[in-house]
PDB file of C-alpha atoms in Angstrom:
ATOM      1  CA  UNK A   1      28.407-126.530 -39.297  1.00  0.00           C
ATOM      2  CA  UNK A   2      26.232-124.923 -36.644  1.00  0.00           C
ATOM      3  CA  UNK A   3      23.086-123.041 -37.923  1.00  0.00           C
ATOM      4  CA  UNK A   4      20.148-121.021 -36.697  1.00  0.00           C
ATOM      5  CA  UNK A   5      16.896-122.903 -37.080  1.00  0.00           C
ATOM      6  CA  UNK A   6      13.363-121.513 -36.986  1.00  0.00           C
ATOM      7  CA  UNK A   7       9.811-123.117 -36.731  1.00  0.00           C
ATOM      8  CA  UNK A   8       7.435-123.201 -38.173  1.00  0.00           C
ATOM      9  CA  UNK A   9       8.598-122.395 -41.763  1.00  0.00           C
ATOM     10  CA  UNK A  10       5.201-121.283 -42.742  1.00  0.00           C
ATOM     11  CA  UNK A  11       2.144-120.060 -40.724  1.00  0.00           C
ATOM     12  CA  UNK A  12      -1.074-118.829 -41.621  1.00  0.00           C
ATOM     13  CA  UNK A  13      -3.262-117.147 -39.070  1.00  0.00           C
ATOM     14  CA  UNK A  14      -6.414-115.101 -38.762  1.00  0.00           C
ATOM     15  CA  UNK A  15      -6.218-111.368 -38.037  1.00  0.00           C
ATOM     16  CA  UNK A  16      -6.464-110.833 -34.247  1.00  0.00           C
ATOM     17  CA  UNK A  17      -4.806-114.147 -33.390  1.00  0.00           C
ATOM     18  CA  UNK A  18      -1.651-114.508 -31.467  1.00  0.00           C
ATOM     19  CA  UNK A  19       1.245-116.194 -33.108  1.00  0.00           C
ATOM     20  CA  UNK A  20       4.604-117.423 -31.580  1.00  0.00           C
ATOM     21  CA  UNK A  21       7.523-117.765 -33.879  1.00  0.00           C
ATOM     22  CA  UNK A  22      10.298-119.926 -32.684  1.00  0.00           C
ATOM     23  CA  UNK A  23      14.180-119.865 -33.185  1.00  0.00           C
ATOM     24  CA  UNK A  24      17.163-121.880 -31.840  1.00  0.00           C
ATOM     25  CA  UNK A  25      20.238-119.776 -32.186  1.00  0.00           C
ATOM     26  CA  UNK A  26      23.653-121.102 -32.653  1.00  0.00           C
ATOM     27  CA  UNK A  27      24.570-122.528 -29.179  1.00  0.00           C
ATOM     28  CA  UNK A  28      27.662-120.276 -28.311  1.00  0.00           C
ATOM     29  CA  UNK A  29      26.049-117.145 -29.470  1.00  0.00           C
ATOM     30  CA  UNK A  30      24.953-114.527 -26.961  1.00  0.00           C
ATOM     31  CA  UNK A  31      23.170-111.785 -29.195  1.00  0.00           C
ATOM     32  CA  UNK A  32      19.969-112.602 -30.768  1.00  0.00           C
ATOM     33  CA  UNK A  33      17.777-110.635 -33.286  1.00  0.00           C
ATOM     34  CA  UNK A  34      14.610-110.701 -34.982  1.00  0.00           C
ATOM     35  CA  UNK A  35      14.086-109.139 -38.466  1.00  0.00           C
ATOM     36  CA  UNK A  36      11.211-109.109 -40.981  1.00  0.00           C
ATOM     37  CA  UNK A  37      10.958-108.747 -44.590  1.00  0.00           C
ATOM     38  CA  UNK A  38       7.639-107.788 -46.152  1.00  0.00           C
ATOM     39  CA  UNK A  39       7.379-109.022 -49.727  1.00  0.00           C
ATOM     40  CA  UNK A  40       9.424-107.051 -52.101  1.00  0.00           C
ATOM     41  CA  UNK A  41      10.766-104.728 -49.371  1.00  0.00           C
ATOM     42  CA  UNK A  42      14.033-104.495 -47.414  1.00  0.00           C
ATOM     43  CA  UNK A  43      14.927-106.551 -44.462  1.00  0.00           C
ATOM     44  CA  UNK A  44      13.969-104.538 -41.445  1.00  0.00           C
ATOM     45  CA  UNK A  45      15.485-104.798 -37.769  1.00  0.00           C
ATOM     46  CA  UNK A  46      12.886-105.483 -35.047  1.00  0.00           C
ATOM     47  CA  UNK A  47      14.635-106.296 -31.865  1.00  0.00           C
ATOM     48  CA  UNK A  48      17.968-107.293 -30.414  1.00  0.00           C
ATOM     49  CA  UNK A  49      18.237-109.332 -27.154  1.00  0.00           C
ATOM     50  CA  UNK A  50      21.249-109.870 -24.882  1.00  0.00           C
ATOM     51  CA  UNK A  51      21.697-111.018 -21.390  1.00  0.00           C
ATOM     52  CA  UNK A  52      18.125-111.983 -21.171  1.00  0.00           C
ATOM     53  CA  UNK A  53      16.782-108.532 -21.947  1.00  0.00           C
ATOM     54  CA  UNK A  54      15.985-106.387 -24.959  1.00  0.00           C
ATOM     55  CA  UNK A  55      18.929-104.306 -25.862  1.00  0.00           C
ATOM     56  CA  UNK A  56      17.532-102.330 -28.778  1.00  0.00           C
ATOM     57  CA  UNK A  57      14.275-102.231 -30.678  1.00  0.00           C
ATOM     58  CA  UNK A  58      12.994-100.418 -33.704  1.00  0.00           C
ATOM     59  CA  UNK A  59       9.750 -98.424 -34.163  1.00  0.00           C
ATOM     60  CA  UNK A  60       8.150-101.440 -35.602  1.00  0.00           C
ATOM     61  CA  UNK A  61       8.567-103.308 -32.536  1.00  0.00           C
ATOM     62  CA  UNK A  62       5.454-102.064 -30.597  1.00  0.00           C
ATOM     63  CA  UNK A  63       3.432-103.241 -27.720  1.00  0.00           C
ATOM     64  CA  UNK A  64       2.006-106.114 -29.918  1.00  0.00           C
ATOM     65  CA  UNK A  65       5.425-107.624 -30.160  1.00  0.00           C
ATOM     66  CA  UNK A  66       7.328-109.450 -27.275  1.00  0.00           C
ATOM     67  CA  UNK A  67      10.459-111.703 -27.225  1.00  0.00           C
ATOM     68  CA  UNK A  68      11.488-114.358 -24.852  1.00  0.00           C
ATOM     69  CA  UNK A  69      14.192-116.759 -24.179  1.00  0.00           C
ATOM     70  CA  UNK A  70      12.335-119.382 -22.204  1.00  0.00           C
ATOM     71  CA  UNK A  71      15.135-121.756 -21.677  1.00  0.00           C
ATOM     72  CA  UNK A  72      18.887-122.083 -22.731  1.00  0.00           C
ATOM     73  CA  UNK A  73      18.162-122.743 -26.403  1.00  0.00           C
ATOM     74  CA  UNK A  74      14.970-121.227 -27.731  1.00  0.00           C
ATOM     75  CA  UNK A  75      14.362-117.649 -28.629  1.00  0.00           C
ATOM     76  CA  UNK A  76      10.685-116.667 -29.418  1.00  0.00           C
ATOM     77  CA  UNK A  77       8.909-113.737 -31.084  1.00  0.00           C
ATOM     78  CA  UNK A  78       5.302-113.334 -29.993  1.00  0.00           C
ATOM     79  CA  UNK A  79       2.715-111.194 -31.865  1.00  0.00           C
ATOM     80  CA  UNK A  80      -0.185-110.773 -29.643  1.00  0.00           C
ATOM     81  CA  UNK A  81      -2.894-109.747 -31.971  1.00  0.00           C
ATOM     82  CA  UNK A  82      -1.816-110.061 -35.666  1.00  0.00           C
ATOM     83  CA  UNK A  83      -2.772-107.557 -38.319  1.00  0.00           C
ATOM     84  CA  UNK A  84      -2.866-107.909 -42.034  1.00  0.00           C
ATOM     85  CA  UNK A  85       0.326-105.830 -42.240  1.00  0.00           C
ATOM     86  CA  UNK A  86       2.278-108.305 -40.061  1.00  0.00           C
ATOM     87  CA  UNK A  87       2.325-110.658 -42.928  1.00  0.00           C
ATOM     88  CA  UNK A  88       6.092-110.974 -43.858  1.00  0.00           C
ATOM     89  CA  UNK A  89       8.957-113.279 -43.655  1.00  0.00           C
ATOM     90  CA  UNK A  90      10.422-113.178 -40.046  1.00  0.00           C
ATOM     91  CA  UNK A  91      14.208-113.957 -39.728  1.00  0.00           C
ATOM     92  CA  UNK A  92      15.889-114.783 -36.453  1.00  0.00           C
ATOM     93  CA  UNK A  93      19.658-114.134 -36.322  1.00  0.00           C
ATOM     94  CA  UNK A  94      22.412-114.521 -33.752  1.00  0.00           C
ATOM     95  CA  UNK A  95      26.017-113.623 -33.320  1.00  0.00           C
ATOM     96  CA  UNK A  96      28.937-114.245 -30.759  1.00  0.00           C
ATOM     97  CA  UNK A  97      29.951-111.465 -28.437  1.00  0.00           C
ATOM     98  CA  UNK A  98      32.731-109.080 -29.153  1.00  0.00           C
ATOM     99  CA  UNK A  99      34.237-107.280 -32.124  1.00  0.00           C
ATOM    100  CA  UNK A 100      32.699-106.494 -35.397  1.00  0.00           C
ATOM    101  CA  UNK A 101      30.892-109.656 -36.003  1.00  0.00           C
ATOM    102  CA  UNK A 102      28.344-110.838 -38.719  1.00  0.00           C
ATOM    103  CA  UNK A 103      25.106-112.238 -37.782  1.00  0.00           C
ATOM    104  CA  UNK A 104      24.002-115.702 -38.787  1.00  0.00           C
ATOM    105  CA  UNK A 105      20.432-115.780 -39.978  1.00  0.00           C
ATOM    106  CA  UNK A 106      17.961-118.509 -39.788  1.00  0.00           C
ATOM    107  CA  UNK A 107      15.889-119.693 -42.882  1.00  0.00           C
ATOM    108  CA  UNK A 108      12.898-117.628 -41.712  1.00  0.00           C
ATOM    109  CA  UNK A 109       9.199-118.102 -40.914  1.00  0.00           C
ATOM    110  CA  UNK A 110       6.783-116.931 -43.552  1.00  0.00           C
ATOM    111  CA  UNK A 111       3.763-115.504 -41.701  1.00  0.00           C
ATOM    112  CA  UNK A 112       0.436-114.865 -43.542  1.00  0.00           C
ATOM    113  CA  UNK A 113      -2.291-113.046 -41.737  1.00  0.00           C
ATOM    114  CA  UNK A 114      -5.744-113.321 -43.210  1.00  0.00           C
TER     115      UNK A 114
ATOM    116  CA  UNK B   1      13.806 -93.558 -45.149  1.00  0.00           C
ATOM    117  CA  UNK B   2      16.211 -95.421 -47.437  1.00  0.00           C
ATOM    118  CA  UNK B   3      19.546 -95.194 -45.740  1.00  0.00           C
ATOM    119  CA  UNK B   4      20.916 -97.891 -47.960  1.00  0.00           C
ATOM    120  CA  UNK B   5      19.832 -98.072 -51.563  1.00  0.00           C
ATOM    121  CA  UNK B   6      20.161-100.672 -54.137  1.00  0.00           C
ATOM    122  CA  UNK B   7      18.627 -99.068 -57.133  1.00  0.00           C
ATOM    123  CA  UNK B   8      18.875-102.146 -59.517  1.00  0.00           C
ATOM    124  CA  UNK B   9      16.144-104.685 -58.467  1.00  0.00           C
ATOM    125  CA  UNK B  10      17.580-107.146 -60.912  1.00  0.00           C
ATOM    126  CA  UNK B  11      20.684-107.909 -62.876  1.00  0.00           C
ATOM    127  CA  UNK B  12      21.283-110.529 -65.580  1.00  0.00           C
ATOM    128  CA  UNK B  13      24.609-111.759 -66.593  1.00  0.00           C
ATOM    129  CA  UNK B  14      26.133-114.479 -68.710  1.00  0.00           C
ATOM    130  CA  UNK B  15      28.153-117.096 -66.984  1.00  0.00           C
ATOM    131  CA  UNK B  16      31.848-116.455 -66.980  1.00  0.00           C
ATOM    132  CA  UNK B  17      31.322-112.532 -67.320  1.00  0.00           C
ATOM    133  CA  UNK B  18      31.554-109.997 -64.525  1.00  0.00           C
ATOM    134  CA  UNK B  19      28.644-109.246 -62.229  1.00  0.00           C
ATOM    135  CA  UNK B  20      28.512-105.777 -60.755  1.00  0.00           C
ATOM    136  CA  UNK B  21      26.199-105.004 -58.058  1.00  0.00           C
ATOM    137  CA  UNK B  22      25.845-101.467 -56.682  1.00  0.00           C
ATOM    138  CA  UNK B  23      24.876 -99.887 -53.429  1.00  0.00           C
ATOM    139  CA  UNK B  24      24.593 -96.337 -52.127  1.00  0.00           C
ATOM    140  CA  UNK B  25      24.236 -95.139 -48.559  1.00  0.00           C
ATOM    141  CA  UNK B  26      23.310 -91.711 -47.103  1.00  0.00           C
ATOM    142  CA  UNK B  27      24.478 -91.986 -43.437  1.00  0.00           C
ATOM    143  CA  UNK B  28      27.982 -90.872 -43.106  1.00  0.00           C
ATOM    144  CA  UNK B  29      28.153 -92.567 -39.671  1.00  0.00           C
ATOM    145  CA  UNK B  30      28.200 -96.022 -41.371  1.00  0.00           C
ATOM    146  CA  UNK B  31      31.786 -97.439 -41.125  1.00  0.00           C
ATOM    147  CA  UNK B  32      31.238-101.160 -41.871  1.00  0.00           C
ATOM    148  CA  UNK B  33      29.533-102.591 -44.828  1.00  0.00           C
ATOM    149  CA  UNK B  34      28.445-106.089 -45.684  1.00  0.00           C
ATOM    150  CA  UNK B  35      27.057-108.060 -48.555  1.00  0.00           C
ATOM    151  CA  UNK B  36      24.493-110.943 -47.869  1.00  0.00           C
ATOM    152  CA  UNK B  37      23.451-113.470 -50.407  1.00  0.00           C
ATOM    153  CA  UNK B  38      19.978-115.027 -50.130  1.00  0.00           C
ATOM    154  CA  UNK B  39      18.559-118.083 -51.933  1.00  0.00           C
ATOM    155  CA  UNK B  40      14.879-118.820 -51.939  1.00  0.00           C
ATOM    156  CA  UNK B  41      13.537-120.331 -48.788  1.00  0.00           C
ATOM    157  CA  UNK B  42      16.748-119.584 -46.928  1.00  0.00           C
ATOM    158  CA  UNK B  43      18.055-116.741 -44.697  1.00  0.00           C
ATOM    159  CA  UNK B  44      20.446-114.211 -45.851  1.00  0.00           C
ATOM    160  CA  UNK B  45      24.099-115.619 -45.676  1.00  0.00           C
ATOM    161  CA  UNK B  46      27.120-113.307 -44.971  1.00  0.00           C
ATOM    162  CA  UNK B  47      29.242-113.065 -48.109  1.00  0.00           C
ATOM    163  CA  UNK B  48      31.965-110.376 -47.760  1.00  0.00           C
ATOM    164  CA  UNK B  49      32.412-107.157 -45.641  1.00  0.00           C
ATOM    165  CA  UNK B  50      34.584-104.036 -45.715  1.00  0.00           C
ATOM    166  CA  UNK B  51      35.576-101.573 -43.123  1.00  0.00           C
ATOM    167  CA  UNK B  52      35.657 -97.820 -43.899  1.00  0.00           C
ATOM    168  CA  UNK B  53      39.390 -97.868 -43.499  1.00  0.00           C
ATOM    169  CA  UNK B  54      39.779 -99.873 -46.610  1.00  0.00           C
ATOM    170  CA  UNK B  55      38.660 -99.244 -50.145  1.00  0.00           C
ATOM    171  CA  UNK B  56      38.885-102.906 -51.355  1.00  0.00           C
ATOM    172  CA  UNK B  57      38.470-106.369 -49.957  1.00  0.00           C
ATOM    173  CA  UNK B  58      38.874-109.564 -52.004  1.00  0.00           C
ATOM    174  CA  UNK B  59      37.810-113.013 -51.227  1.00  0.00           C
ATOM    175  CA  UNK B  60      38.106-115.425 -54.076  1.00  0.00           C
ATOM    176  CA  UNK B  61      35.709-114.387 -56.794  1.00  0.00           C
ATOM    177  CA  UNK B  62      34.231-111.792 -54.816  1.00  0.00           C
ATOM    178  CA  UNK B  63      35.595-108.228 -54.377  1.00  0.00           C
ATOM    179  CA  UNK B  64      34.086-105.396 -52.637  1.00  0.00           C
ATOM    180  CA  UNK B  65      34.984-101.733 -53.372  1.00  0.00           C
ATOM    181  CA  UNK B  66      34.183 -98.815 -51.215  1.00  0.00           C
ATOM    182  CA  UNK B  67      34.036 -95.159 -52.254  1.00  0.00           C
ATOM    183  CA  UNK B  68      33.719 -93.286 -48.997  1.00  0.00           C
ATOM    184  CA  UNK B  69      33.472 -89.789 -50.683  1.00  0.00           C
ATOM    185  CA  UNK B  70      30.749 -90.953 -53.070  1.00  0.00           C
ATOM    186  CA  UNK B  71      29.157 -93.098 -50.364  1.00  0.00           C
ATOM    187  CA  UNK B  72      29.050 -96.148 -52.700  1.00  0.00           C
ATOM    188  CA  UNK B  73      30.091 -99.431 -52.740  1.00  0.00           C
ATOM    189  CA  UNK B  74      29.971-102.323 -55.067  1.00  0.00           C
ATOM    190  CA  UNK B  75      30.407-105.906 -55.310  1.00  0.00           C
ATOM    191  CA  UNK B  76      32.164-107.523 -58.161  1.00  0.00           C
ATOM    192  CA  UNK B  77      31.862-111.310 -58.904  1.00  0.00           C
ATOM    193  CA  UNK B  78      34.326-112.605 -61.408  1.00  0.00           C
ATOM    194  CA  UNK B  79      33.667-114.989 -63.101  1.00  0.00           C
ATOM    195  CA  UNK B  80      29.882-115.375 -62.630  1.00  0.00           C
ATOM    196  CA  UNK B  81      28.555-118.772 -62.131  1.00  0.00           C
ATOM    197  CA  UNK B  82      25.050-120.022 -62.274  1.00  0.00           C
ATOM    198  CA  UNK B  83      24.979-120.940 -58.682  1.00  0.00           C
ATOM    199  CA  UNK B  84      25.624-117.309 -57.860  1.00  0.00           C
ATOM    200  CA  UNK B  85      22.058-116.757 -58.984  1.00  0.00           C
ATOM    201  CA  UNK B  86      20.376-115.191 -55.748  1.00  0.00           C
ATOM    202  CA  UNK B  87      19.256-112.006 -54.124  1.00  0.00           C
ATOM    203  CA  UNK B  88      22.240-109.886 -52.908  1.00  0.00           C
ATOM    204  CA  UNK B  89      21.657-107.593 -50.049  1.00  0.00           C
ATOM    205  CA  UNK B  90      23.970-104.598 -49.136  1.00  0.00           C
ATOM    206  CA  UNK B  91      23.940-103.623 -45.533  1.00  0.00           C
ATOM    207  CA  UNK B  92      25.721-100.910 -43.453  1.00  0.00           C
ATOM    208  CA  UNK B  93      26.365-100.601 -39.779  1.00  0.00           C
ATOM    209  CA  UNK B  94      28.331 -98.450 -37.230  1.00  0.00           C
ATOM    210  CA  UNK B  95      30.941-100.252 -35.482  1.00  0.00           C
ATOM    211  CA  UNK B  96      30.627 -98.023 -32.401  1.00  0.00           C
ATOM    212  CA  UNK B  97      26.987 -98.779 -32.106  1.00  0.00           C
ATOM    213  CA  UNK B  98      25.127-102.053 -31.801  1.00  0.00           C
ATOM    214  CA  UNK B  99      26.359-103.462 -35.084  1.00  0.00           C
ATOM    215  CA  UNK B 100      22.823-103.828 -36.239  1.00  0.00           C
ATOM    216  CA  UNK B 101      22.939-103.664 -40.071  1.00  0.00           C
ATOM    217  CA  UNK B 102      20.635-101.394 -42.166  1.00  0.00           C
ATOM    218  CA  UNK B 103      19.805-103.258 -45.310  1.00  0.00           C
ATOM    219  CA  UNK B 104      18.944-102.215 -48.909  1.00  0.00           C
ATOM    220  CA  UNK B 105      16.173-103.857 -50.734  1.00  0.00           C
ATOM    221  CA  UNK B 106      18.329-106.277 -52.586  1.00  0.00           C
ATOM    222  CA  UNK B 107      19.199-107.066 -56.183  1.00  0.00           C
ATOM    223  CA  UNK B 108      18.226-110.247 -57.846  1.00  0.00           C
ATOM    224  CA  UNK B 109      21.169-111.591 -59.882  1.00  0.00           C
ATOM    225  CA  UNK B 110      20.543-114.230 -62.484  1.00  0.00           C
ATOM    226  CA  UNK B 111      23.509-115.861 -64.127  1.00  0.00           C
ATOM    227  CA  UNK B 112      22.727-117.470 -67.394  1.00  0.00           C
ATOM    228  CA  UNK B 113      24.606-120.607 -68.562  1.00  0.00           C
TER     229      UNK B 113
END
């Protein structure tokens, strides 16, 4: 069964460093998403991406964040200058176009900012 | 701003009994509701959904009930199995919008053998 994959599974970085989280969505999906979950809190929407552009973003997704689909398979989330409060689990998700669809989530990347 | 609330952070149930997980929402514009299941080190996995035009949806051992007037939904698992032990997230979305779900904080279900 096709699945969303994410790399790395864990990342530790120093405050102020740039990180890039990578995702490979399901191949025939056209909508892509990033979510995060700070430990003990709810899963929060960051950004959605369709047709090579951001379609929606939350207040969390400020200028420190960017997304890119550099080729036909990868979908990346970049945090330019990490802060301590960026420590969280980051989930990528994708879905097919059309209708009321559910999203398929990847296993997540646990980011720890020291 | 908790538009979707799961007030019980954890629930412990004996194998074979019924598990009932509850969820409340505040935004009356939500018209599509989902339950996700999450195991450690994995992403959330879709479990079952319900549209606001229904009050019940059943899939095997899982049933979701929706009470629109109370803005309340619940997930029933009957009979509960140890493999059901996971974190369950309630989520709500608007079908006329972007379908981006708003999640609750989750309820950790433990099913004891």
